[in-house]
Coordinates of C-alpha atoms in Angstrom, one line a residue:
X208 CA 112.7 60.3 4.0
X209 CA 111.8 56.7 4.5
X210 CA 110.7 55.3 7.9
X211 CA 110.9 51.5 8.1
X212 CA 109.4 49.8 11.2
X213 CA 110.0 46.1 11.9
X214 CA 107.0 43.8 12.2
X215 CA 107.5 43.1 15.9
X216 CA 106.6 46.7 16.7
X217 CA 104.5 47.5 13.7
X218 CA 101.8 49.1 15.9
X219 CA 104.3 52.0 16.4
X220 CA 103.4 53.0 12.8
X221 CA 100.0 54.4 13.8
X222 CA 101.4 56.3 16.7
X223 CA 104.1 58.0 14.5
X224 CA 101.4 58.8 11.9
X225 CA 99.4 60.6 14.5
X226 CA 102.4 62.8 15.5
X227 CA 103.1 63.5 11.8
X228 CA 99.5 64.6 11.3
X229 CA 99.9 67.1 14.2
X230 CA 103.1 68.3 12.5
X231 CA 101.2 68.9 9.3
X232 CA 98.7 71.0 11.2
X233 CA 101.6 73.2 12.3
X234 CA 102.7 73.6 8.7
X235 CA 105.3 70.9 8.3
X236 CA 105.5 69.2 4.9
X237 CA 105.1 65.5 5.6
X238 CA 104.2 64.3 2.1
X239 CA 107.7 63.1 1.4
X240 CA 107.8 60.9 4.4
X241 CA 107.2 57.3 3.4
X242 CA 106.4 54.6 5.9
X243 CA 107.2 50.9 5.4
X244 CA 108.2 47.7 7.0
X245 CA 111.9 47.2 8.0
X246 CA 113.6 44.0 6.7
X247 CA 115.7 44.1 9.9
X248 CA 115.0 44.0 13.6
X249 CA 115.6 47.8 14.0
X250 CA 113.7 50.9 13.2
X251 CA 115.4 52.5 10.2
X252 CA 115.3 56.2 9.1
X253 CA 116.7 56.8 5.7
X254 CA 116.9 60.5 5.0
X255 CA 119.4 63.4 5.4
X256 CA 120.1 61.8 8.8
X257 CA 120.3 58.0 8.6
X258 CA 119.6 56.1 11.8
X259 CA 119.1 52.5 12.9
X260 CA 117.1 52.6 16.2
X261 CA 116.8 49.8 18.7
X262 CA 115.1 50.0 22.1
X263 CA 114.6 47.8 25.1
X264 CA 110.9 48.4 24.8
X265 CA 110.8 45.4 22.5
X266 CA 112.0 41.8 23.2
X267 CA 114.2 41.7 20.1
X268 CA 116.5 44.4 21.6
X269 CA 120.1 43.3 21.4
X270 CA 123.3 45.2 21.6
X271 CA 125.0 42.8 19.3
X272 CA 122.4 43.2 16.5
X273 CA 123.2 46.8 15.5
X274 CA 123.0 47.4 11.8
X275 CA 125.4 48.9 9.3
X276 CA 123.7 52.3 9.5
X277 CA 124.7 54.7 12.3
X278 CA 123.0 52.9 15.2
X279 CA 121.4 54.2 18.4
X280 CA 120.4 51.9 21.2
X281 CA 117.6 53.6 23.3
X282 CA 117.4 52.4 26.8
X283 CA 114.1 53.1 28.7
X284 CA 114.8 50.6 31.5
X285 CA 118.5 51.2 32.0
X286 CA 118.4 52.3 35.7
X287 CA 121.9 53.5 36.6
X288 CA 124.8 53.1 34.3
X289 CA 128.4 54.0 33.9
X290 CA 127.7 57.3 32.3
X291 CA 131.3 58.5 32.1
X292 CA 131.9 55.6 29.7
X293 CA 128.7 56.0 27.7
X294 CA 129.4 55.6 24.0
X295 CA 127.9 57.8 21.2
X296 CA 125.6 55.0 20.1
X297 CA 123.6 54.7 23.3
X298 CA 120.8 57.0 24.5
X299 CA 119.5 56.6 28.0
X300 CA 116.0 57.9 28.9
X301 CA 115.1 58.7 32.6
X302 CA 118.4 57.4 34.0
X303 CA 119.6 58.2 37.5
X304 CA 122.8 60.2 37.5
X305 CA 124.2 62.3 40.4
X306 CA 120.9 62.2 42.3
X307 CA 118.7 63.2 39.4
X308 CA 116.9 61.5 36.6
X309 CA 117.8 62.6 33.1
X310 CA 117.9 61.7 29.5
X311 CA 121.6 61.3 28.7
X312 CA 123.6 60.8 25.5
X313 CA 127.0 61.7 24.1
X314 CA 127.2 64.3 21.3
X315 CA 129.3 63.5 18.2
X316 CA 132.0 65.8 19.6
X317 CA 132.2 63.6 22.7
X318 CA 130.4 65.9 25.1
X319 CA 127.8 64.4 27.5
X320 CA 124.4 66.0 27.0
X321 CA 121.5 66.0 29.5
X322 CA 117.8 66.7 29.6
X323 CA 115.8 66.6 32.8
X324 CA 113.4 63.7 32.7
X325 CA 111.9 61.1 35.0
X326 CA 111.7 57.4 34.4
X327 CA 108.8 56.6 32.1
X328 CA 105.9 54.1 32.4
X329 CA 105.5 51.7 29.5
X330 CA 102.7 53.8 28.1
X331 CA 104.8 57.0 28.4
X332 CA 107.9 55.3 26.9
X333 CA 105.8 54.2 23.9
X334 CA 104.5 57.8 23.5
X335 CA 108.0 59.2 23.8
X336 CA 109.4 56.8 21.2
X337 CA 106.7 57.7 18.7
X338 CA 107.4 61.4 19.1
X339 CA 111.2 60.8 18.9
X340 CA 110.9 58.9 15.7
X341 CA 108.5 61.4 14.2
X342 CA 110.7 64.3 15.0
X343 CA 113.7 62.5 13.4
X344 CA 111.5 61.9 10.3
X345 CA 110.9 65.7 10.2
X346 CA 114.8 66.1 10.0
X347 CA 115.2 67.5 13.5
X348 CA 118.7 66.7 14.9
X349 CA 118.7 64.1 17.7
X350 CA 119.1 66.7 20.5
X351 CA 116.0 68.6 19.2
X352 CA 114.0 65.5 18.7
X353 CA 114.7 64.5 22.3
X354 CA 113.5 67.9 23.5
X355 CA 110.3 67.6 21.5
X356 CA 109.6 64.1 22.7
X357 CA 110.1 65.1 26.4
X358 CA 107.8 68.1 26.0
X359 CA 105.1 66.0 24.3
X360 CA 104.7 64.0 27.5
X361 CA 103.4 67.1 29.2
X362 CA 100.6 68.0 26.7
X363 CA 97.6 66.1 25.4
X364 CA 98.1 63.6 22.6
X365 CA 96.4 66.0 20.2
X366 CA 98.8 68.9 20.9
X367 CA 102.1 70.0 19.5
X368 CA 104.2 71.3 22.5
X369 CA 104.9 75.0 22.2
X370 CA 105.2 76.6 25.6
X371 CA 108.4 76.7 27.6
X372 CA 106.8 75.2 30.7
X373 CA 106.4 71.9 28.9
X374 CA 110.0 71.5 27.8
X375 CA 112.8 69.8 29.7
X376 CA 115.7 71.7 31.3
X377 CA 119.0 71.3 29.4
X378 CA 122.5 70.8 30.7
X379 CA 125.9 70.4 29.0
X380 CA 129.4 71.6 29.7
X381 CA 128.4 74.9 28.1
X382 CA 126.4 75.9 31.1
X383 CA 126.5 75.1 34.8
X384 CA 123.8 73.2 36.6
X385 CA 122.6 76.4 38.4
X386 CA 123.7 79.2 36.0
X387 CA 122.9 82.8 37.0
X388 CA 123.8 85.6 34.6
X389 CA 122.4 89.1 34.4
X390 CA 122.8 90.7 31.0
X391 CA 121.3 94.1 30.2
X392 CA 117.9 93.9 28.6
X393 CA 116.9 95.4 25.3
X394 CA 113.5 96.7 24.3
X395 CA 112.2 95.0 21.2
X396 CA 111.6 98.2 19.5
X397 CA 115.2 99.3 20.0
X398 CA 116.6 96.8 17.6
X399 CA 115.1 97.6 14.3
X400 CA 116.8 96.5 11.1
X401 CA 120.1 94.7 12.1
X402 CA 122.8 94.7 9.4
X403 CA 125.8 92.4 9.9
X404 CA 128.9 93.8 8.1
X405 CA 132.6 93.0 8.1
X406 CA 134.4 96.4 8.0
X407 CA 134.3 100.0 9.3
X408 CA 133.3 101.7 6.1
X409 CA 130.1 99.8 6.1
X410 CA 129.5 100.6 9.8
X411 CA 130.0 104.3 9.0
X412 CA 127.7 104.2 6.0
X413 CA 124.9 102.5 7.8
X414 CA 125.1 104.6 10.9
X415 CA 124.8 107.7 8.7
X416 CA 121.6 106.2 7.2
X417 CA 120.1 106.1 10.7
X418 CA 120.6 102.3 11.5
X419 CA 120.5 101.9 15.2
X420 CA 121.7 98.3 15.6
X421 CA 124.8 96.8 13.8
X422 CA 127.1 93.9 14.1
X423 CA 130.8 93.9 13.1
X424 CA 131.6 90.3 12.0
X425 CA 135.2 89.9 11.0
X426 CA 135.8 86.2 10.1
X427 CA 139.6 86.2 10.0
X428 CA 141.1 86.3 13.6
X429 CA 144.5 87.0 12.1
X430 CA 143.5 90.2 10.3
X431 CA 146.2 92.7 11.0
X432 CA 144.0 95.6 12.0
X433 CA 141.4 93.5 13.9
X434 CA 141.7 95.3 17.2
X435 CA 141.7 98.7 15.5
X436 CA 138.6 97.9 13.6
X437 CA 136.8 96.8 16.8
X438 CA 138.0 99.9 18.7
X439 CA 136.7 102.1 15.8
X440 CA 133.4 100.3 15.7
X441 CA 132.9 100.8 19.4
X442 CA 133.8 104.5 19.0
X443 CA 131.3 105.0 16.2
X444 CA 128.6 103.3 18.2
X445 CA 129.1 105.8 21.0
X446 CA 129.3 108.7 18.5
X447 CA 125.9 107.8 16.9
X448 CA 124.4 106.4 20.2
X449 CA 123.9 103.1 18.4
X450 CA 123.9 99.5 19.5
X451 CA 127.0 98.0 17.9
X452 CA 127.7 94.4 18.6
X453 CA 131.1 92.7 18.2
X454 CA 130.9 89.2 16.8
X455 CA 133.1 86.5 18.5
X456 CA 135.9 88.6 19.8
X457 CA 134.6 89.0 23.3
X458 CA 138.0 89.6 25.0
X459 CA 138.6 92.7 22.8
X460 CA 135.0 93.8 23.3
X461 CA 135.4 93.5 27.0
X462 CA 138.8 95.3 26.9
X463 CA 137.4 98.3 25.0
X464 CA 134.0 98.5 26.6
X465 CA 131.8 97.5 23.7
X466 CA 128.0 98.0 23.9
X467 CA 127.5 94.3 23.0
X468 CA 128.9 91.0 22.0
X469 CA 127.3 88.4 19.8
X470 CA 128.4 84.7 20.3
X471 CA 127.6 81.4 18.8
X472 CA 126.8 78.4 20.9
X473 CA 130.3 77.0 20.3
X474 CA 131.8 80.2 21.9
X475 CA 130.1 79.4 25.2
X476 CA 132.8 76.8 25.9
X477 CA 135.4 79.5 26.2
X478 CA 133.8 82.9 26.7
X479 CA 133.7 84.3 30.2
X480 CA 130.0 85.1 30.5
X481 CA 130.3 86.2 34.1
X482 CA 132.9 88.9 33.1
X483 CA 130.7 90.1 30.3
X484 CA 127.7 90.3 32.5
X485 CA 129.7 92.1 35.3
X486 CA 130.9 94.7 32.7
X487 CA 127.2 95.3 31.7
X488 CA 127.9 94.3 28.1
X489 CA 124.8 93.2 26.1
X490 CA 124.9 89.7 24.8
X491 CA 123.3 88.3 21.7
X492 CA 123.3 84.5 21.3
X493 CA 122.9 82.4 18.2
X494 CA 120.5 79.4 18.2
X495 CA 119.8 76.7 15.6
X496 CA 117.0 74.6 17.2
X497 CA 115.2 73.6 20.3
X498 CA 118.2 72.4 22.4
X499 CA 120.2 75.5 21.7
X500 CA 117.2 77.7 22.3
X501 CA 116.6 76.1 25.7
X502 CA 120.2 76.7 26.4
X503 CA 119.9 80.4 25.5
X504 CA 116.8 80.8 27.6
X505 CA 118.7 79.4 30.6
X506 CA 121.5 81.9 30.0
X507 CA 119.1 84.8 29.4
X508 CA 121.1 87.0 27.0
X509 CA 120.0 90.4 25.8
X510 CA 118.6 88.9 22.6
X511 CA 118.4 85.6 20.9
X512 CA 119.2 85.1 17.2
X513 CA 117.1 82.4 15.4
X514 CA 118.6 81.0 12.3
X515 CA 119.5 80.3 9.7
X516 CA 116.0 80.7 8.3
X517 CA 116.8 80.4 4.6
X518 CA 119.9 79.1 2.7
X519 CA 122.8 81.4 3.0
X520 CA 126.3 81.7 1.5
X521 CA 127.7 84.2 3.9
X522 CA 129.1 81.5 6.3
X523 CA 129.4 77.8 6.6
X524 CA 126.4 76.6 8.6
X525 CA 126.3 73.4 10.8
X526 CA 122.6 73.0 10.5
X527 CA 119.9 72.9 7.8
X528 CA 117.8 76.0 7.1
X529 CA 115.1 76.3 9.7
X530 CA 112.3 77.7 7.5
X531 CA 109.3 79.6 8.6
X532 CA 107.3 76.9 10.3
X533 CA 110.1 76.2 12.8
X534 CA 110.8 79.9 13.2
X535 CA 107.2 80.5 14.3
X536 CA 107.5 77.6 16.8
X537 CA 110.8 78.9 18.2
X538 CA 109.3 82.4 18.5
X539 CA 106.4 81.0 20.5
X540 CA 108.8 79.1 22.8
X541 CA 110.7 82.3 23.4
X542 CA 107.5 84.3 24.0
X543 CA 106.3 81.8 26.5
X544 CA 109.6 81.5 28.4
X545 CA 111.4 84.8 28.3
X546 CA 110.2 85.8 31.8
X547 CA 111.3 82.7 33.6
X548 CA 114.6 82.8 35.5
X549 CA 117.1 79.9 35.4
X550 CA 117.1 79.6 39.2
X551 CA 113.3 79.0 39.6
X552 CA 111.4 76.3 37.8
X553 CA 108.9 77.7 35.4
X554 CA 106.2 75.4 36.7
X555 CA 106.6 77.0 40.2
X556 CA 106.1 80.6 39.0
X557 CA 102.6 82.1 39.1
X558 CA 102.1 85.3 37.1
X559 CA 99.6 88.0 37.2
X560 CA 97.9 89.3 34.1
X561 CA 100.4 92.2 33.9
X562 CA 103.4 89.9 34.4
X563 CA 102.1 87.5 31.8
X564 CA 101.8 90.3 29.3
X565 CA 105.2 91.6 30.2
X566 CA 107.1 88.3 29.9
X567 CA 105.7 87.8 26.4
X568 CA 107.6 90.9 25.4
X569 CA 110.8 90.7 27.4
X570 CA 113.4 88.9 25.3
X571 CA 113.8 90.1 21.8
X572 CA 114.6 87.8 18.9
X573 CA 116.5 88.4 15.7
X574 CA 115.8 86.2 12.7
X575 CA 118.9 85.7 10.5
X576 CA 119.9 83.8 7.4
X577 CA 119.1 84.5 3.7
X578 CA 116.6 87.2 4.5
X579 CA 116.0 89.9 1.9
X580 CA 113.2 92.0 0.3
X581 CA 111.6 88.9 -1.2
X582 CA 110.9 87.1 2.0
X583 CA 111.3 89.6 4.9
X584 CA 107.5 90.1 5.3
X585 CA 106.9 86.4 5.9
X586 CA 109.7 86.4 8.5
X587 CA 108.3 89.4 10.3
X588 CA 104.8 87.7 10.4
X589 CA 106.4 85.0 12.6
X590 CA 106.6 87.6 15.4
X591 CA 110.4 88.2 15.6
X592 CA 111.5 91.6 17.0
X593 CA 114.2 92.2 14.4
X594 CA 115.7 90.9 11.2
X595 CA 119.4 90.6 10.6
X596 CA 120.6 91.0 7.0
X597 CA 123.9 90.7 5.2
X598 CA 123.8 90.4 1.4
X599 CA 120.5 92.2 1.1
X600 CA 122.5 95.3 2.0
X601 CA 126.1 94.6 1.1
X602 CA 125.2 93.5 -2.5
X603 CA 122.5 96.2 -3.1
X604 CA 122.8 98.6 -6.0
X605 CA 121.1 101.4 -4.0
X606 CA 121.9 100.8 -0.3
X607 CA 119.8 103.7 0.9
X608 CA 116.7 102.6 -1.0
X609 CA 117.1 99.0 0.2
X610 CA 117.5 100.0 3.8
X611 CA 114.4 102.2 3.7
X612 CA 112.4 99.4 2.1
X613 CA 113.6 96.8 4.6
X614 CA 112.8 99.1 7.5
X615 CA 109.3 99.7 6.1
X616 CA 108.7 96.0 6.0
X617 CA 110.0 95.5 9.5
X618 CA 107.8 98.4 10.8
X619 CA 104.7 96.9 9.2
X620 CA 104.7 93.9 11.5
X621 CA 101.4 93.4 13.5
X622 CA 101.3 94.7 17.0
X623 CA 101.3 92.1 19.8
X624 CA 97.8 91.5 21.1
X625 CA 96.8 91.5 24.7
X626 CA 96.7 88.1 26.4
X627 CA 93.3 86.8 27.4
X628 CA 92.5 85.7 31.0
X629 CA 92.6 82.0 29.8
X630 CA 96.1 82.5 28.3
X631 CA 97.4 83.8 31.6
X632 CA 95.8 80.8 33.3
X633 CA 97.5 78.5 30.8
X634 CA 100.9 80.1 31.5
X635 CA 100.3 79.6 35.2
X636 CA 99.4 76.0 34.7

């Protein structure tokens, strides 16, 4: 990754370096990030994601001077704008829209995206820009970089934001402004090892081995016996008193009274979450970064899947592998935010010692993606409640032996410690 900063804002270099040093303290590898001087009037990021950034914080800002790279014009002083006609190359920070101040941009699929966020002072805007640029240097996608930059405004300059209370509220067409769902809860210890398989013989085999949580993931929606497989999986779950989740096919799961459904973020555009919640069906929700994680916390499913952690060949992934550093940060975010309801701002809730301990254990997480016997221990040490596996089991020579070893590694995770009085105070702000 190369970051090139033009001479007219060269002082931004030091601010970005400070953020990158904080990232290094968290465990991020920053050695490959090279800083230099841009030959153009824009900030250029040349890596997996290539951006040309311009901002109205600097006198040289000009809509007409966008470069050949994918360009983003960042407006910190935009006031009100014609949001409905916002193009995908413009990002507005702290803009008034429908009576609220928000960060607004248009996703590559054309959807308008929002974060809660007030208008920034010049010093705050500079700080925000430094964090935004640094997060992009760390290969966070734009929506995640914006979440991090907003959260950084709520902590000291020497702190990487981790707790839910510091992060902005998210909004998109996926969730309503005041969403209120009530999905059944799951105890963390009830999940255990979580195999994901694509047929009934695997379901039967693993249930007989004592697996308590399973997911049936059939990729082909045109499969002739799709409904029969789902019905049988649900029946087997009841027979073995196991937690069997149906991936994607929420209508069939609802029709046949499944224990649970697992959905991706893209499914939220079409799935009837109110109907699933009313039917008391457990919901698992995939996430691939900060924005999706904040979306999931607002919906409050039965569990949140964090992935994909390592490279995987089992399905086409829209994001890069998250790795262990990000996994640990996401887990801390979930731990600090799983208690908060979507209808009450986190900053307005005051928790007792008992409540603070409880919310740290409320919402289970499942790590998924490329996990096997070679790396499961490092994943477990990040604090996740469960680990989902595919090839580690389906390609094993001795399935029974592998299941036992994976379960042993999962059971060896350290027990959660009791929160100190200071940590409770920190939660309560």
